[in-house]
Structure formats: C-alpha cells, structure tokens
C-alpha cells in the first residue's frame, strides 16, 4: 500500500485566514488573502513581523482553525487505498503541540494518532508522496512532492500543483466519486 | 551523510528508573530493575497496570528523567559524521510533548529542534539506522534497526544489539576516541 504524507497548515487546516483575521482585528487593518498573494503575512508587513509571528506561539492559536474544504471527505476516501500520515512542522512552534493533536483527533477521528508526525525537517519522512504548501520540504524528500496552493506560494513553479482537495482526489483516485 | 535516528526513552532518557521509583514510592514496594527483567513494569504487576500507566499521562513525568550515561558525548561525536534525528513515539502519551521537547533542548542543546520527531508508527522514519529499545519499530523500518538493551528486551534475539553508548560509539566510529 503506497503512503501519502499530508501537511496540516494550509492543506487541511486553514491557517492563513485565522492569522489574517487576528492581525486585522488587532492592528485595525482589513487586509484580504488577495492582498498577501505571493508572500507570507509577515513579509507583507515586515515592520510588524515579530508581533505577527508571536501569535503562533500562543498555545491555543492552532486549536480552532477551520478545516480546509473537502479535506475530511477526500482523506477518508484516500485512507481506503493509501496509508495516510499527517506530517506537520510543529517544532517551529513548540507551544502548538497539544492544540494540533487535539485538532487532529477532533477533525480526523478516523485516522490513528500513530500516524501523526510532529517534526521539523521533513526529509525524515518516508512516504511515496508529500502534499505540502511549503516547497522547501520537497528538496530532500525521497518521494514525490505535491504543492498545495496557498496564498504565499502562488507564484512558484516547478512542482506538481493541486489547488484544492478535488484536485487531490482526481490525482490519486481519478474518477472515483466521493 | 548517513542518517541515524535515535529513540528517547531507555536510549537517551532513563525512563525505567524513574517509573520504578515513583511506583515503589506510591505502592510501598522496593522492586529493582533486576526484578522486572524481561518485562515491562506494568506486565510485572498486571493488576495495577492502569495505575502504573497513568503516571505517563502526567505532563511533567518525562521532564526530569536522567540522561543515559554516555549518550550526550557519543551523540555529539556521531553528529560530526552522521545526520542525527531524535525520534520518539510521543503520540502514545500526548501529554508528554512539551516535557519531551524541553528535556531535549536542555540535555542535547547541540542538536537542532528541526531534527526532533514526535511520532507513533516509526515506519514513517527515513533513516539508515534506528537505535531503539522497542524492536517492534524495526519490522517495517526501511533501514537497519539496532536494539538498545533495556530491562524489558533482554531476552529478545534476532537484532543487532548494543548494551550501552560505548557499544554505539564502537559500532559507528570504531576506535575513535571521545
């Protein structure tokens, strides 16, 4: 059975919307995801980078992220034909461990927590595919990297790209209906 | 550069001694590690298994484990010639995430936290070697498993075995002096 590793933030968990929301609320702005296309929020407001990044050190930041549309249904479908692991670079934000674990068990209860991986450098992941919004993880990955479109990566080329979970369903399951 | 994945509990962190210590304290026993050779503590006292295992769900249990003798010096030496990852089955005790992270940054500050992996099923680990006290992780591991001797595994055969960190130094570095 082939194995698919799936990132969390921006792939199954809607990180950017919440981050933009709390930023707008606290700094009196009304930026949209369109406004930050091609960059991270902290690159768009470099003078506030420290404050913007500090949100991510709050233990609860990652607990109530919205689920990316279609991810639950398609991951469930994929799990019938592939071995699924959730692989998140949680070491970048150690305060997030518990929130990320709870989020996964709440929204993906059909996956075993034995298949959750909190790591940093994803070259340690042994899988046939890695679906991720950060292409830097593909450079030393031993399998096939699949770039999941997120605001910050829309200008990147050179990778297999999927724009949504319907694209992923098509890629792995072809015409199989949900 | 070849890669070595190293488990935490019973390999670099002295799990069994603390577990036995808190059990003896609370249940008025004076078991020694010799008394539990070939078994886990909860197998030696099956009628108390729930209580014995519940210690591991305390957020601080893993924070003050002693460092296994020689592990710091040899890991530092190995890190000059090998890529080192610490790979621990932390998903079995989700309350342990923060304590394990803090323990690693305190006792192995020369390793990057990008090379820490909290997982469950270690077949996800992509490495040339895995040093672990639980041989079950070797069955689907893609590299070479190396069994680190712990009280519970002393009767196991069929694996490359090391009894201490000097054995590991010899295995990987031969006559290189510390």
Short mmCIF file of N, CA and C in Angstrom, two decimals, chain B residues 13 15 32 36 70 72-73 133 140 146 152 154 171 175:
data_model
loop_
_atom_site.label_atom_id
_atom_site.label_comp_id
_atom_site.label_asym_id
_atom_site.label_seq_id
_atom_site.Cartn_x
_atom_site.Cartn_y
_atom_site.Cartn_z
N UNK B 13 17.11 8.72 27.47
CA UNK B 13 16.42 9.15 28.70
C UNK B 13 16.10 7.94 29.56
N UNK B 15 14.03 6.22 31.43
CA UNK B 15 12.61 6.10 31.71
C UNK B 15 12.34 5.09 32.83
N UNK B 32 13.41 -3.71 42.05
CA UNK B 32 14.59 -3.20 41.35
C UNK B 32 14.44 -3.51 39.86
N UNK B 36 12.37 -6.74 37.26
CA UNK B 36 11.46 -6.64 36.12
C UNK B 36 12.17 -6.98 34.80
N UNK B 70 26.68 8.45 28.93
CA UNK B 70 27.45 8.43 27.69
C UNK B 70 26.71 8.94 26.47
N UNK B 72 25.15 11.77 25.74
CA UNK B 72 25.44 13.13 25.25
C UNK B 72 26.76 13.18 24.49
N UNK B 73 27.80 12.61 25.09
CA UNK B 73 29.12 12.66 24.45
C UNK B 73 29.12 11.92 23.12
N UNK B 133 14.85 0.85 21.81
CA UNK B 133 14.72 -0.28 22.75
C UNK B 133 13.49 -1.13 22.43
N UNK B 140 8.89 -2.69 10.12
CA UNK B 140 8.61 -2.01 8.86
C UNK B 140 9.58 -0.85 8.61
N UNK B 146 18.75 -1.17 15.38
CA UNK B 146 19.76 -1.52 16.40
C UNK B 146 19.07 -1.50 17.75
N UNK B 152 13.26 -4.59 29.68
CA UNK B 152 12.15 -5.33 29.07
C UNK B 152 12.56 -6.16 27.86
N UNK B 154 15.68 -7.82 27.31
CA UNK B 154 16.94 -8.59 27.43
C UNK B 154 16.86 -10.01 26.88
N UNK B 171 30.39 0.79 17.31
CA UNK B 171 29.69 0.34 16.10
C UNK B 171 29.84 1.36 14.97
N UNK B 175 37.45 2.89 16.52
CA UNK B 175 38.41 3.23 17.58
C UNK B 175 38.51 4.73 17.86
#
